[in-house]
PDB file of C-alpha atoms in Angstrom:
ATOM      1  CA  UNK X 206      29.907 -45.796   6.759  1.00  0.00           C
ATOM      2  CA  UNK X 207      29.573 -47.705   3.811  1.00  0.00           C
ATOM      3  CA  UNK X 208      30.282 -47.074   0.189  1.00  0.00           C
ATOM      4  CA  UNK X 209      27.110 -46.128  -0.483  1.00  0.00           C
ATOM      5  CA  UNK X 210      26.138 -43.730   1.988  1.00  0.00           C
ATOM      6  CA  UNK X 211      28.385 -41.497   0.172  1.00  0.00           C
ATOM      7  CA  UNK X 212      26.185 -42.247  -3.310  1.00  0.00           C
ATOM      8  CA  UNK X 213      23.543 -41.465  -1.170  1.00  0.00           C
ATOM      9  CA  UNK X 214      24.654 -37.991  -0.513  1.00  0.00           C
ATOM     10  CA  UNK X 215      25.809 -37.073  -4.035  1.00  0.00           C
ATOM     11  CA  UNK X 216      22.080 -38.162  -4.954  1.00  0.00           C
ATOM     12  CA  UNK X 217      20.883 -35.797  -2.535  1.00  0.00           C
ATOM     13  CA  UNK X 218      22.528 -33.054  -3.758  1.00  0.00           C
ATOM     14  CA  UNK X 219      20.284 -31.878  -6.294  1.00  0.00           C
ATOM     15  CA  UNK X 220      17.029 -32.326  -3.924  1.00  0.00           C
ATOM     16  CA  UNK X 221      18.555 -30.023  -1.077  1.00  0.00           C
ATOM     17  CA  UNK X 222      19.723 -27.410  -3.640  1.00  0.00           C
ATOM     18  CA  UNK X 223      16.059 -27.804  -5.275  1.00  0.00           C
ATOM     19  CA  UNK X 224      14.433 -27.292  -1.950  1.00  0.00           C
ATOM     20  CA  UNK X 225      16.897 -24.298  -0.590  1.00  0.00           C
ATOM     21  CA  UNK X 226      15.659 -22.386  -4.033  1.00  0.00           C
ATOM     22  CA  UNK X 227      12.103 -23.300  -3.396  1.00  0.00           C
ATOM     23  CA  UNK X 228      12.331 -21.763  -0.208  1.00  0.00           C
ATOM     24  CA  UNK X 229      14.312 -18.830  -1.390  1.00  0.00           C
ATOM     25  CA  UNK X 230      11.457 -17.876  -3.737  1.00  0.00           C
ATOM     26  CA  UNK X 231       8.406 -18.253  -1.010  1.00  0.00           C
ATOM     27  CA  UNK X 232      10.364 -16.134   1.398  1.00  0.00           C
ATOM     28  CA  UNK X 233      11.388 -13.651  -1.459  1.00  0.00           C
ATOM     29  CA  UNK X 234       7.340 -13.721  -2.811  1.00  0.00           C
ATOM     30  CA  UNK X 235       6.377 -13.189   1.222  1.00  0.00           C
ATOM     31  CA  UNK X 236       8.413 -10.737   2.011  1.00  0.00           C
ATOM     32  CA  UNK X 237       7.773  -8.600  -1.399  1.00  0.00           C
ATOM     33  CA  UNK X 238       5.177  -5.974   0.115  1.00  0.00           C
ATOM     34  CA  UNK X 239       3.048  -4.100  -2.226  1.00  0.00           C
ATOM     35  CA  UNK X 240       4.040  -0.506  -1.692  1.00  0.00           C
ATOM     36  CA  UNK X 241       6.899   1.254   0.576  1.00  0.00           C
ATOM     37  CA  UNK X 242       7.066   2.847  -3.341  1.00  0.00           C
ATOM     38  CA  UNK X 243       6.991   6.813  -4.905  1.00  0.00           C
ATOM     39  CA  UNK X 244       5.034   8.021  -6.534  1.00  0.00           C
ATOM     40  CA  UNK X 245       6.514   9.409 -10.556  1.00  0.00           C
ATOM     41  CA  UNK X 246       6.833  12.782  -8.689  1.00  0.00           C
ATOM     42  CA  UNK X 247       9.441  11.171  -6.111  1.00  0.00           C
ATOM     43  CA  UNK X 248       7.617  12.703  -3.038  1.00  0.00           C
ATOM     44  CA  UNK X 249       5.325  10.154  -1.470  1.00  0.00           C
ATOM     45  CA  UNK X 250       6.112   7.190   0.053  1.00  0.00           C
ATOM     46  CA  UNK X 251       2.915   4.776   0.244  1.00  0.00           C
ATOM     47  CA  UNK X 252       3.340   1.685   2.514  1.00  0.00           C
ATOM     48  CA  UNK X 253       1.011  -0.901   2.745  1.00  0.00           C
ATOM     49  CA  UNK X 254      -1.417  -2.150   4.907  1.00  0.00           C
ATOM     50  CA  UNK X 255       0.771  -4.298   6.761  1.00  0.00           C
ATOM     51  CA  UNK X 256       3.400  -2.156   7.294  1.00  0.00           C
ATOM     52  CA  UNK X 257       1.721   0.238   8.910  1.00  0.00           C
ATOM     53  CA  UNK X 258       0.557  -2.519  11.211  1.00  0.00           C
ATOM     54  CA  UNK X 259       3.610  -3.046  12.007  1.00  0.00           C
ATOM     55  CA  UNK X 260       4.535   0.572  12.411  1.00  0.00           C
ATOM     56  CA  UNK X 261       0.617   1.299  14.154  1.00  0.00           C
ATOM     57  CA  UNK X 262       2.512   2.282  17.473  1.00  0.00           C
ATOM     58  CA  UNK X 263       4.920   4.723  16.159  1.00  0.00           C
ATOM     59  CA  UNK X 264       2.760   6.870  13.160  1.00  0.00           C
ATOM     60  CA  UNK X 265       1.329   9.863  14.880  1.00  0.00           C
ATOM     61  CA  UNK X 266      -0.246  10.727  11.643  1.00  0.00           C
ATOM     62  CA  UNK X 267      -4.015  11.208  10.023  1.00  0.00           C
ATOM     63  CA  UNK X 268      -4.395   7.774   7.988  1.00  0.00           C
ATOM     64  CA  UNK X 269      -4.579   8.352   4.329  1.00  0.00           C
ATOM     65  CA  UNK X 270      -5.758   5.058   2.703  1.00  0.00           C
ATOM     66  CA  UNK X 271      -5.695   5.048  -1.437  1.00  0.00           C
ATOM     67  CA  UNK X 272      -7.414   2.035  -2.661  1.00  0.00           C
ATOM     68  CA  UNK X 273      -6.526   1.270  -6.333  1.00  0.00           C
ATOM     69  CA  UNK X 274      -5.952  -1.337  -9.283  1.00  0.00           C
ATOM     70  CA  UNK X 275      -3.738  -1.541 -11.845  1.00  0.00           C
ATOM     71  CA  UNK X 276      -6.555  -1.726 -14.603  1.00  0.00           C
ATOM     72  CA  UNK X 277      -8.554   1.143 -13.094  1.00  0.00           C
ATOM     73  CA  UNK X 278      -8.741   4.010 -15.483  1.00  0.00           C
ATOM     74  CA  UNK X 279      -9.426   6.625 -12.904  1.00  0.00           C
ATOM     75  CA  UNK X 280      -7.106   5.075 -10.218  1.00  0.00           C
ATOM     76  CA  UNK X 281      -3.858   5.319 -12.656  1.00  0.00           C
ATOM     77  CA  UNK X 282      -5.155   9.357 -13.539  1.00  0.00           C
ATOM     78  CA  UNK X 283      -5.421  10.387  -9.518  1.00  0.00           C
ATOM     79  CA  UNK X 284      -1.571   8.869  -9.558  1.00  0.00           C
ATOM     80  CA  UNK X 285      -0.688  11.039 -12.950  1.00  0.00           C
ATOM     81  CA  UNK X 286      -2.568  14.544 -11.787  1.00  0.00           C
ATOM     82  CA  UNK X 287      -3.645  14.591  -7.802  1.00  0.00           C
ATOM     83  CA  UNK X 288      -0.941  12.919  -6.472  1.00  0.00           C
ATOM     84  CA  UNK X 289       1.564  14.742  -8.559  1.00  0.00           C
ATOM     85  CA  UNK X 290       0.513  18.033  -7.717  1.00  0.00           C
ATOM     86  CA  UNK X 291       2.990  19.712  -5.829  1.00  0.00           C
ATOM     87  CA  UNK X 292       0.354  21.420  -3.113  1.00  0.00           C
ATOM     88  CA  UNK X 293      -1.005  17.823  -3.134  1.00  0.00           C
ATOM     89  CA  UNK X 294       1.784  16.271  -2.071  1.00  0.00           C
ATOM     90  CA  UNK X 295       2.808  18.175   0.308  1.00  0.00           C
ATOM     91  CA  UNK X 296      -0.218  18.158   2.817  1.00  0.00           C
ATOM     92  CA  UNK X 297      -0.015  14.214   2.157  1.00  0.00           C
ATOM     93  CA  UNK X 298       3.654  14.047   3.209  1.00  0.00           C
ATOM     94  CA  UNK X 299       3.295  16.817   6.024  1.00  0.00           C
ATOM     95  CA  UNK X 300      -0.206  15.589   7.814  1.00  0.00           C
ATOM     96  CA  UNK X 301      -0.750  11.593   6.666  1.00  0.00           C
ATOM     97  CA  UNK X 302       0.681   8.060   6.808  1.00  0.00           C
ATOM     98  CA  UNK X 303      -0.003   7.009   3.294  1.00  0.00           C
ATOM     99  CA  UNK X 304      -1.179   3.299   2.817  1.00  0.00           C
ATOM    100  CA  UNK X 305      -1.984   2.225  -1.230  1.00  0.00           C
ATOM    101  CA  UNK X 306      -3.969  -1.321  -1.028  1.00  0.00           C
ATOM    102  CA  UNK X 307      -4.029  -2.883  -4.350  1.00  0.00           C
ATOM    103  CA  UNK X 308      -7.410  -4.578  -4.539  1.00  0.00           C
ATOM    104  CA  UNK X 309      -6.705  -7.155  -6.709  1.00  0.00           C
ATOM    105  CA  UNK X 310      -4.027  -8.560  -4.714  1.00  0.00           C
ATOM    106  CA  UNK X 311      -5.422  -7.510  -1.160  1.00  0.00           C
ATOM    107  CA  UNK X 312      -9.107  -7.772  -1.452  1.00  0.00           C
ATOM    108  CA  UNK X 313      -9.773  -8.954   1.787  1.00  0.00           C
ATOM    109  CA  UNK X 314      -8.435  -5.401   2.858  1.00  0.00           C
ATOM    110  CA  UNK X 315     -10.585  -3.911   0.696  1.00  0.00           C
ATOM    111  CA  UNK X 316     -13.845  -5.995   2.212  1.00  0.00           C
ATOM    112  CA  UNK X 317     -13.282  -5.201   5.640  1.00  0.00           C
ATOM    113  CA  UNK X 318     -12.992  -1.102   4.539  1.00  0.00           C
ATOM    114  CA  UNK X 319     -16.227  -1.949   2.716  1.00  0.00           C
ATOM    115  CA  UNK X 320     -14.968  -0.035  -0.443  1.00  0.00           C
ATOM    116  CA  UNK X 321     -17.604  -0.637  -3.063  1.00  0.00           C
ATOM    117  CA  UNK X 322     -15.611   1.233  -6.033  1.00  0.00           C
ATOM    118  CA  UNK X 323     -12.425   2.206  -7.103  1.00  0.00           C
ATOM    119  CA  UNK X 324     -10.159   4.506  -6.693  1.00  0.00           C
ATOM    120  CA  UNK X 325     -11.389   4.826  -2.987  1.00  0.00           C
ATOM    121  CA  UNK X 326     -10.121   6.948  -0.853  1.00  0.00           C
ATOM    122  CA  UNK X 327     -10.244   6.579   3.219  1.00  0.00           C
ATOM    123  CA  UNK X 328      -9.568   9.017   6.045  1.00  0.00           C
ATOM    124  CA  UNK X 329      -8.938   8.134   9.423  1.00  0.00           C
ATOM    125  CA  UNK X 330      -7.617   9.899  12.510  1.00  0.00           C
ATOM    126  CA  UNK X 331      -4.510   8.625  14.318  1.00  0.00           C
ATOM    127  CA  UNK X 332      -6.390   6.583  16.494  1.00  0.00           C
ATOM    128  CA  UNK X 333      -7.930   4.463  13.558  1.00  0.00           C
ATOM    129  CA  UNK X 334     -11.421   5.982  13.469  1.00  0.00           C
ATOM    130  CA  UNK X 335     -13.033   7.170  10.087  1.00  0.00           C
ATOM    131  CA  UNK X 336     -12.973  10.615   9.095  1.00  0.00           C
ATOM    132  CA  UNK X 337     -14.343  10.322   5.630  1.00  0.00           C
ATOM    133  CA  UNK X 338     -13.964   9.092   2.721  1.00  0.00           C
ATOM    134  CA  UNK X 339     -14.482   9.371  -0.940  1.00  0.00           C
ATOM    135  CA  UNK X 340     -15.407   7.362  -3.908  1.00  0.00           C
ATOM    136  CA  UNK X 341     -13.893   7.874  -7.608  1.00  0.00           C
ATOM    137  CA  UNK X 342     -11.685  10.088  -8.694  1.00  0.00           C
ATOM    138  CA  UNK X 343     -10.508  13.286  -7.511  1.00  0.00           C
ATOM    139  CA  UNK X 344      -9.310  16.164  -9.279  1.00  0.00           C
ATOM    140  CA  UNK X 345      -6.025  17.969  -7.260  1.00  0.00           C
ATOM    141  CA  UNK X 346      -7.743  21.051  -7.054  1.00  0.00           C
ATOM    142  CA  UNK X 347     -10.568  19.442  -5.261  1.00  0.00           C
ATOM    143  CA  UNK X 348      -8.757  16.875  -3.188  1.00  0.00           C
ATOM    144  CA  UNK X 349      -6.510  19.604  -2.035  1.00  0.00           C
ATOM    145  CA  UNK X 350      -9.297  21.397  -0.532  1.00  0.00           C
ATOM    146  CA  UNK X 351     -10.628  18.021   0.891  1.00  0.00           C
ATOM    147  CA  UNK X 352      -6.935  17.563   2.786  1.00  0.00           C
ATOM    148  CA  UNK X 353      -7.180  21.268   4.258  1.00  0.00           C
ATOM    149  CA  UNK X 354     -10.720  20.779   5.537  1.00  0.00           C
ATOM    150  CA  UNK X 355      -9.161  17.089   7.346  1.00  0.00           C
ATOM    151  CA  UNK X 356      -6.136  18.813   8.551  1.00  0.00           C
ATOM    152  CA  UNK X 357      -7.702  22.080   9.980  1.00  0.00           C
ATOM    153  CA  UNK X 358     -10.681  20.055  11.409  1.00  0.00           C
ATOM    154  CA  UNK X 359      -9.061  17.348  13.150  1.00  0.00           C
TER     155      UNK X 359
END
């Protein structure tokens, strides 16, 4: 070893603590999943699309998918009112795996679900076929009545 193979080192100091950072921050922005959240109420926990992939084998739940956007008008009101209501929440919580897809981050998602508006709103039975689902927004009253109908039904 000569004397400057320890020079060489020192130089590389600040390149290796660049690069760990860098790769700090890509795992940190990969690993950051959209929901897994609550709701302002406390009560729901949403989880998003690839979680439940992950999770597919175990959920022995109706699929509720909520398709929203932070600018959407109507999608930020279903959050405030439907999802808030008490009677609302509780037939989510008791009878569906909830999955929120934000789609302005996960628009591919959104594509293969062919939703065409937003807030959407997706049914499907625990083995991954469609129920129904439901454009726009929807009042708690109404959506509770929607959730009975799925529950008794299927």
């Amino acid at each position: 070893m000569g004397i400057d193979d320890g020079k060489a080192r020192q130089d590389m100091k600040p390149i290796r603590i660049a690069a760990t950072t860098f790769l700090c921050l890509v795992l940190l922005i990969l690993s950051a999943e959209e929901p897994a959240s609550r709701n302002a109420a406390g009560s729901l926990k949403w989880h998003s699309i690839r979680q439940y992939a992950n999770l597919r084998e175990s959920v022995d739940k109706k699929i509720y998918i909520h398709f929203w956007a932070d600018w959407c008008t109507f999608c930020l009101k279903m959050e405030k009112e439907t999802f808030a209501n008490p009677a609302v929440a509780n037939l989510l919580r008791e009878n569906f795996f909830l999955i929120k897809v934000n789609t302005d981050k996960d628009q591919r998602v959104a594509d293969a679900f062919k939703v065409k508006g937003l807030p959407s709103n997706l049914f499907l039975s625990e083995d991954g076929s469609e129920i129904t689902r439901q454009e726009g927004y929807i009042p708690p009253k109404k959506f509770r009545r929607v959730l009975e109908a799925i529950v008794s039904a299927y």
